[in-house]
Amino acid sequence: MRTLAIYSNKGGVGKTATAVNLSYLAAQAGVKTLICDLDPQSSATYYFRIKPKLNYGAKGFIKGGEKINKAIKGTDYKNLDLLPADFTLRHLEPAFYKFKHPKERLKKIIKLFEAEYDLIIFDCPVTISILADNIFNASDFILVPLIPTTLSVRTYRQLLAFCRKNKYDTGKIYAFFSMVDRRKNMHNELMAMMVKEYDGVLRSLIPYLSQIERMGIDRQPVAASAPESVASKAYRNLWVKFQKTALANKSI
Amino acid sequence: MHNHLKFSLPDGYNQQHLTGALADHYAIKKEQPVLMSMAIYDTFDWRLFNKSLVLYTSENKLFLRNLFKNTIIHSAAITLPPVFIWDFPDSKLKERLSTVLKMRALLKLTELYSRSTVHHILNQDEKTVARLVYEEIRSAREKNASVLETYLWVQPVKGYTKECRHLIKRLEETGFSACEKEDIYFKAIEAAGKNPDSYSSKLKIQLDPAMRSDEATKIILRYLLEIMKINEANLEKDLDTEFLHDFRVAIRRTRSALGQIKSVFPEKPTSRYKKDFSFVGQLTNQLRDLDVYLLKADAFKAMLPPVLRDDIDPLFDYLRKNRSKALQKVIRGLKSKRYRQIMQDWEAFLDEPVQDPPLACNANVSIISFARKRIYKQYRRIVKDGSRTLENTEDEKLHALRIACKKLRYLMEFFSSLFPSKKINILIAQLKTLQDNLGDFNDLCVQEEYLLNISEAPLATGQKQKKILVAIGSLIGTMDREKQIIKDAFAQTFADYASPPNKIAFSELFASKQKETVR
């Protein structure tokens, strides 16, 4: 089983759209996939038309075990299940501290799924506190959507600094460009600069497209509703690039 | 579609009825139908079926499942459908089937064409909460071909058990019934005109104890003749080695029956057919020998030290070349006038009704008396001869004992329906243990001699010929050591066989209780 977090310490960068589409593409390729919605806003859950309702709340979640397994719902697609989120997950962060190894908790919780799934994708909320520690500890790879703007690049630097300070392996962090507008010179310049400056930047970009925004209306991955669309092709390209770069010799 | 619930449709029900009946209760989204074909395989003697296994290919994958179950036990990717076990890709599937298939070829039994339409059952959010798959299975690709079977599969979606239960209840109320004790396999092979009872190399002869001996013997011989005919018809195709093997076993059993079921037929035809079947047996000796050595190629190689393993390859190339010649010779032999005449006369002889008054002194004896007497006598002879062999285990004596055991085995199998099956099967199994010991010993003797003889043939040229002689020498050395081990085990194996409890069991089952005289 491999674990991949779609993570950013900045909001509105296209995390959920990425998590939803990549999990769909992996499942389509025959990989038994679980998308784990960690965001109290439960957008991924919504996209898959699943009710954002947990019977156990944040405390129950953090306990782990069979209860969580029972909360998993099958999506409309083969090989793809989802662990829903609901609003109670906003209490997740303080709940971690009740355990002995609070930063390793998530890693322990997902051990339960080892036999059933080949891949777990975390759709993460914006965080850089203990939940982020949990995500870094539980994930084999961290994929960061990056809007080519100054602020976004600045947050990415902050993230890398945080990781280095806390001794997390920055080698498992990958970034790709999201919501790109190629007509904007600044976008192009920043992208060129980033590719030069950092190792883990994938040469793959998701353009700013209304098709992706429409996912909220269609309530399905754009890769499923419009497989031939530009948006769908962009996600497919991202998934291929990610597999080639991060998973080279370590196939899922 | 595995691990899912399967329903059969109410009579006269079709897809339109289905969507109509459910539309009142659910929002349904229908997908485009998916076409799929699969081919089912088994050996000529139904080895998979006899183990309740179904092997099929579909879209470059091989699947193994149990009869009446939809769970796939093992699967493996393939480029071509395998014929022999050694064609399988290395996989769990291969491991599972190697002891079942052994050297038999897989034959395609039939093909099935499935057309399935997925219906998503949606909730208020238009989320799929269950899938219903309407599947039509045909034995031909054409859309207008008649439908063999229609199933409705319910595929639950994780986390929506309540909705699924509700759906199943709804289906049951509409008249659908769950069909677990059913398998499309049977309809498929029936549609292909095939029947799992059609062939078995085992003797399944049913005799009536009070039957006249000549009549019962004809039933046995007739059965053996059918086995010969079935296998003979397939020999030319050369699908695998076992058609010839089963053909030869039937001949050997026929000869054994003619020799051992004494004086049930007049002297003249008995001695004629004994000679005739000896001739028929000889026709195929060479080919069978070659088959045996080629089948054992890997085993022989494994007996050699690694440095010599490749050196022996020219031997198998040589045998392979000879085999195609030997096969042609057998095919010619089976088409020969003499062979055809023998089989024709033999069939006519078996078809003649039994004569009254009987033409031979044992003809009129009840078969149960005859069977008891012959089996018991043969058993006692083996115990006597075997005890003598224990004192001096000469190769010739072991050989003679092996023949005597084989005769007893055949008698017990011919007449097994006359005795309580559990009891006689235990005695047959014990005999088999002794036979295995003697058989292994004999195989090694024969193989040693064969290798010695063949080493004089030009197997290769120059350096290669020298190397191969070294390899053959090493092989013979290993065989000789092996022979001694088997010989050493003989004493204990025989002692077990001739033990008092076994003697009592034999005497209880076969010692004569009859007043009839069997000569």
PDB file of C-alpha atoms in Angstrom, chain B residues 65-183:
ATOM      1  CA  ARG B  65     -13.111 -21.074 -10.057  1.00  0.00           C
ATOM      2  CA  ASN B  66     -15.112 -23.790  -8.360  1.00  0.00           C
ATOM      3  CA  LEU B  67     -18.307 -25.155  -9.829  1.00  0.00           C
ATOM      4  CA  PHE B  68     -21.352 -23.373  -8.386  1.00  0.00           C
ATOM      5  CA  LYS B  69     -19.139 -20.560  -7.091  1.00  0.00           C
ATOM      6  CA  ASN B  70     -18.327 -17.215  -8.668  1.00  0.00           C
ATOM      7  CA  THR B  71     -15.267 -16.520  -6.576  1.00  0.00           C
ATOM      8  CA  ILE B  72     -12.099 -16.667  -8.627  1.00  0.00           C
ATOM      9  CA  ILE B  73      -9.544 -18.936  -6.933  1.00  0.00           C
ATOM     10  CA  HIS B  74      -6.605 -17.885  -9.103  1.00  0.00           C
ATOM     11  CA  SER B  75      -6.072 -15.930 -12.281  1.00  0.00           C
ATOM     12  CA  ALA B  76      -3.129 -15.267 -14.557  1.00  0.00           C
ATOM     13  CA  ALA B  77      -2.388 -13.146 -17.608  1.00  0.00           C
ATOM     14  CA  ILE B  78      -1.712 -15.065 -20.819  1.00  0.00           C
ATOM     15  CA  THR B  79      -0.913 -14.306 -24.434  1.00  0.00           C
ATOM     16  CA  LEU B  80      -2.167 -17.626 -25.789  1.00  0.00           C
ATOM     17  CA  PRO B  81      -4.442 -20.188 -24.167  1.00  0.00           C
ATOM     18  CA  PRO B  82      -2.155 -22.857 -22.679  1.00  0.00           C
ATOM     19  CA  VAL B  83      -2.422 -26.467 -23.830  1.00  0.00           C
ATOM     20  CA  PHE B  84      -0.215 -28.211 -21.302  1.00  0.00           C
ATOM     21  CA  ILE B  85       0.621 -27.333 -17.725  1.00  0.00           C
ATOM     22  CA  TRP B  86       4.140 -26.379 -18.827  1.00  0.00           C
ATOM     23  CA  ASP B  87       2.627 -23.690 -21.073  1.00  0.00           C
ATOM     24  CA  PHE B  88       1.133 -21.882 -18.061  1.00  0.00           C
ATOM     25  CA  PRO B  89       2.863 -18.750 -16.831  1.00  0.00           C
ATOM     26  CA  ASP B  90       4.536 -19.290 -13.451  1.00  0.00           C
ATOM     27  CA  SER B  91       1.738 -18.521 -11.038  1.00  0.00           C
ATOM     28  CA  LYS B  92      -0.389 -19.807  -8.201  1.00  0.00           C
ATOM     29  CA  LEU B  93      -2.742 -21.061 -10.877  1.00  0.00           C
ATOM     30  CA  LYS B  94      -0.027 -23.249 -12.355  1.00  0.00           C
ATOM     31  CA  GLU B  95       0.867 -24.613  -8.940  1.00  0.00           C
ATOM     32  CA  ARG B  96      -2.741 -25.422  -8.219  1.00  0.00           C
ATOM     33  CA  LEU B  97      -3.339 -27.256 -11.502  1.00  0.00           C
ATOM     34  CA  SER B  98      -0.059 -29.085 -12.022  1.00  0.00           C
ATOM     35  CA  THR B  99      -1.091 -32.111  -9.994  1.00  0.00           C
ATOM     36  CA  VAL B 100      -4.523 -32.149 -11.600  1.00  0.00           C
ATOM     37  CA  LEU B 101      -3.665 -31.804 -15.275  1.00  0.00           C
ATOM     38  CA  LYS B 102      -0.291 -33.576 -15.243  1.00  0.00           C
ATOM     39  CA  MET B 103       0.501 -34.554 -18.825  1.00  0.00           C
ATOM     40  CA  ARG B 104      -2.978 -34.142 -20.265  1.00  0.00           C
ATOM     41  CA  ALA B 105      -3.765 -31.525 -22.894  1.00  0.00           C
ATOM     42  CA  LEU B 106      -6.440 -28.915 -22.345  1.00  0.00           C
ATOM     43  CA  LEU B 107      -9.180 -28.911 -24.927  1.00  0.00           C
ATOM     44  CA  LYS B 108     -11.591 -26.075 -25.521  1.00  0.00           C
ATOM     45  CA  LEU B 109     -15.011 -27.308 -24.466  1.00  0.00           C
ATOM     46  CA  THR B 110     -17.057 -24.380 -25.621  1.00  0.00           C
ATOM     47  CA  GLU B 111     -17.255 -20.629 -25.911  1.00  0.00           C
ATOM     48  CA  LEU B 112     -19.731 -18.313 -24.245  1.00  0.00           C
ATOM     49  CA  TYR B 113     -20.687 -14.792 -25.162  1.00  0.00           C
ATOM     50  CA  SER B 114     -22.012 -12.519 -22.496  1.00  0.00           C
ATOM     51  CA  ARG B 115     -23.731  -9.208 -22.986  1.00  0.00           C
ATOM     52  CA  SER B 116     -24.204  -7.325 -19.772  1.00  0.00           C
ATOM     53  CA  THR B 117     -25.863  -4.030 -19.081  1.00  0.00           C
ATOM     54  CA  VAL B 118     -25.146  -2.222 -15.852  1.00  0.00           C
ATOM     55  CA  HIS B 119     -28.044  -0.376 -14.222  1.00  0.00           C
ATOM     56  CA  HIS B 120     -27.037   2.060 -11.514  1.00  0.00           C
ATOM     57  CA  ILE B 121     -29.582   2.369  -8.744  1.00  0.00           C
ATOM     58  CA  LEU B 122     -29.398   6.004  -7.617  1.00  0.00           C
ATOM     59  CA  ASN B 123     -30.412   7.783  -4.446  1.00  0.00           C
ATOM     60  CA  GLN B 124     -31.692  11.339  -4.153  1.00  0.00           C
ATOM     61  CA  ASP B 125     -28.208  12.747  -4.685  1.00  0.00           C
ATOM     62  CA  GLU B 126     -28.017  10.624  -7.841  1.00  0.00           C
ATOM     63  CA  LYS B 127     -25.319   8.614  -6.166  1.00  0.00           C
ATOM     64  CA  THR B 128     -25.011   4.946  -7.100  1.00  0.00           C
ATOM     65  CA  VAL B 129     -26.040   2.858  -4.115  1.00  0.00           C
ATOM     66  CA  ALA B 130     -26.152  -0.512  -5.914  1.00  0.00           C
ATOM     67  CA  ARG B 131     -25.590  -1.899  -9.367  1.00  0.00           C
ATOM     68  CA  LEU B 132     -27.851  -4.308 -11.166  1.00  0.00           C
ATOM     69  CA  VAL B 133     -26.258  -6.155 -14.026  1.00  0.00           C
ATOM     70  CA  TYR B 134     -28.539  -7.715 -16.570  1.00  0.00           C
ATOM     71  CA  GLU B 135     -26.521 -10.439 -18.279  1.00  0.00           C
ATOM     72  CA  GLU B 136     -27.502 -12.479 -21.294  1.00  0.00           C
ATOM     73  CA  ILE B 137     -25.322 -15.465 -22.092  1.00  0.00           C
ATOM     74  CA  ARG B 138     -25.273 -16.979 -25.556  1.00  0.00           C
ATOM     75  CA  SER B 139     -23.287 -19.777 -27.114  1.00  0.00           C
ATOM     76  CA  ALA B 140     -22.688 -17.774 -30.282  1.00  0.00           C
ATOM     77  CA  ARG B 141     -21.495 -14.260 -30.914  1.00  0.00           C
ATOM     78  CA  GLU B 142     -24.473 -13.144 -33.012  1.00  0.00           C
ATOM     79  CA  LYS B 143     -26.988 -10.942 -31.254  1.00  0.00           C
ATOM     80  CA  ASN B 144     -29.910 -13.006 -32.564  1.00  0.00           C
ATOM     81  CA  ALA B 145     -28.413 -16.291 -31.315  1.00  0.00           C
ATOM     82  CA  SER B 146     -30.641 -17.913 -28.749  1.00  0.00           C
ATOM     83  CA  VAL B 147     -29.989 -16.974 -25.150  1.00  0.00           C
ATOM     84  CA  LEU B 148     -28.712 -19.837 -22.996  1.00  0.00           C
ATOM     85  CA  GLU B 149     -29.339 -18.098 -19.741  1.00  0.00           C
ATOM     86  CA  THR B 150     -30.188 -14.696 -18.365  1.00  0.00           C
ATOM     87  CA  TYR B 151     -29.002 -13.609 -14.960  1.00  0.00           C
ATOM     88  CA  LEU B 152     -29.492 -10.571 -12.875  1.00  0.00           C
ATOM     89  CA  TRP B 153     -26.566  -9.734 -10.641  1.00  0.00           C
ATOM     90  CA  VAL B 154     -26.828  -7.445  -7.667  1.00  0.00           C
ATOM     91  CA  GLN B 155     -23.508  -5.765  -6.956  1.00  0.00           C
ATOM     92  CA  PRO B 156     -23.605  -4.024  -3.603  1.00  0.00           C
ATOM     93  CA  VAL B 157     -21.722  -0.752  -3.153  1.00  0.00           C
ATOM     94  CA  LYS B 158     -19.673  -0.526   0.029  1.00  0.00           C
ATOM     95  CA  GLY B 159     -21.402   1.429   2.740  1.00  0.00           C
ATOM     96  CA  TYR B 160     -24.903   1.106   1.288  1.00  0.00           C
ATOM     97  CA  THR B 161     -26.103  -2.145   2.793  1.00  0.00           C
ATOM     98  CA  LYS B 162     -29.515  -0.849   3.742  1.00  0.00           C
ATOM     99  CA  GLU B 163     -30.258   0.292   0.207  1.00  0.00           C
ATOM    100  CA  CYS B 164     -29.040  -3.045  -1.153  1.00  0.00           C
ATOM    101  CA  ARG B 165     -31.216  -5.054   1.225  1.00  0.00           C
ATOM    102  CA  HIS B 166     -34.135  -2.955   0.165  1.00  0.00           C
ATOM    103  CA  LEU B 167     -33.417  -3.622  -3.493  1.00  0.00           C
ATOM    104  CA  ILE B 168     -33.127  -7.362  -2.989  1.00  0.00           C
ATOM    105  CA  LYS B 169     -36.413  -7.422  -1.139  1.00  0.00           C
ATOM    106  CA  ARG B 170     -38.010  -5.521  -3.987  1.00  0.00           C
ATOM    107  CA  LEU B 171     -36.603  -8.009  -6.521  1.00  0.00           C
ATOM    108  CA  GLU B 172     -37.826 -10.991  -4.563  1.00  0.00           C
ATOM    109  CA  GLU B 173     -41.286  -9.485  -4.367  1.00  0.00           C
ATOM    110  CA  THR B 174     -41.238  -9.054  -8.141  1.00  0.00           C
ATOM    111  CA  GLY B 175     -40.572 -12.788  -8.535  1.00  0.00           C
ATOM    112  CA  PHE B 176     -36.794 -12.967  -8.892  1.00  0.00           C
ATOM    113  CA  SER B 177     -35.185 -15.848  -7.103  1.00  0.00           C
ATOM    114  CA  ALA B 178     -31.597 -16.175  -5.954  1.00  0.00           C
ATOM    115  CA  CYS B 179     -29.892 -18.977  -7.841  1.00  0.00           C
ATOM    116  CA  GLU B 180     -26.894 -20.343  -6.019  1.00  0.00           C
ATOM    117  CA  LYS B 181     -27.263 -24.011  -6.847  1.00  0.00           C
ATOM    118  CA  GLU B 182     -26.835 -23.452 -10.517  1.00  0.00           C
ATOM    119  CA  ASP B 183     -23.935 -23.006 -12.859  1.00  0.00           C
TER     120      ASP B 183
END
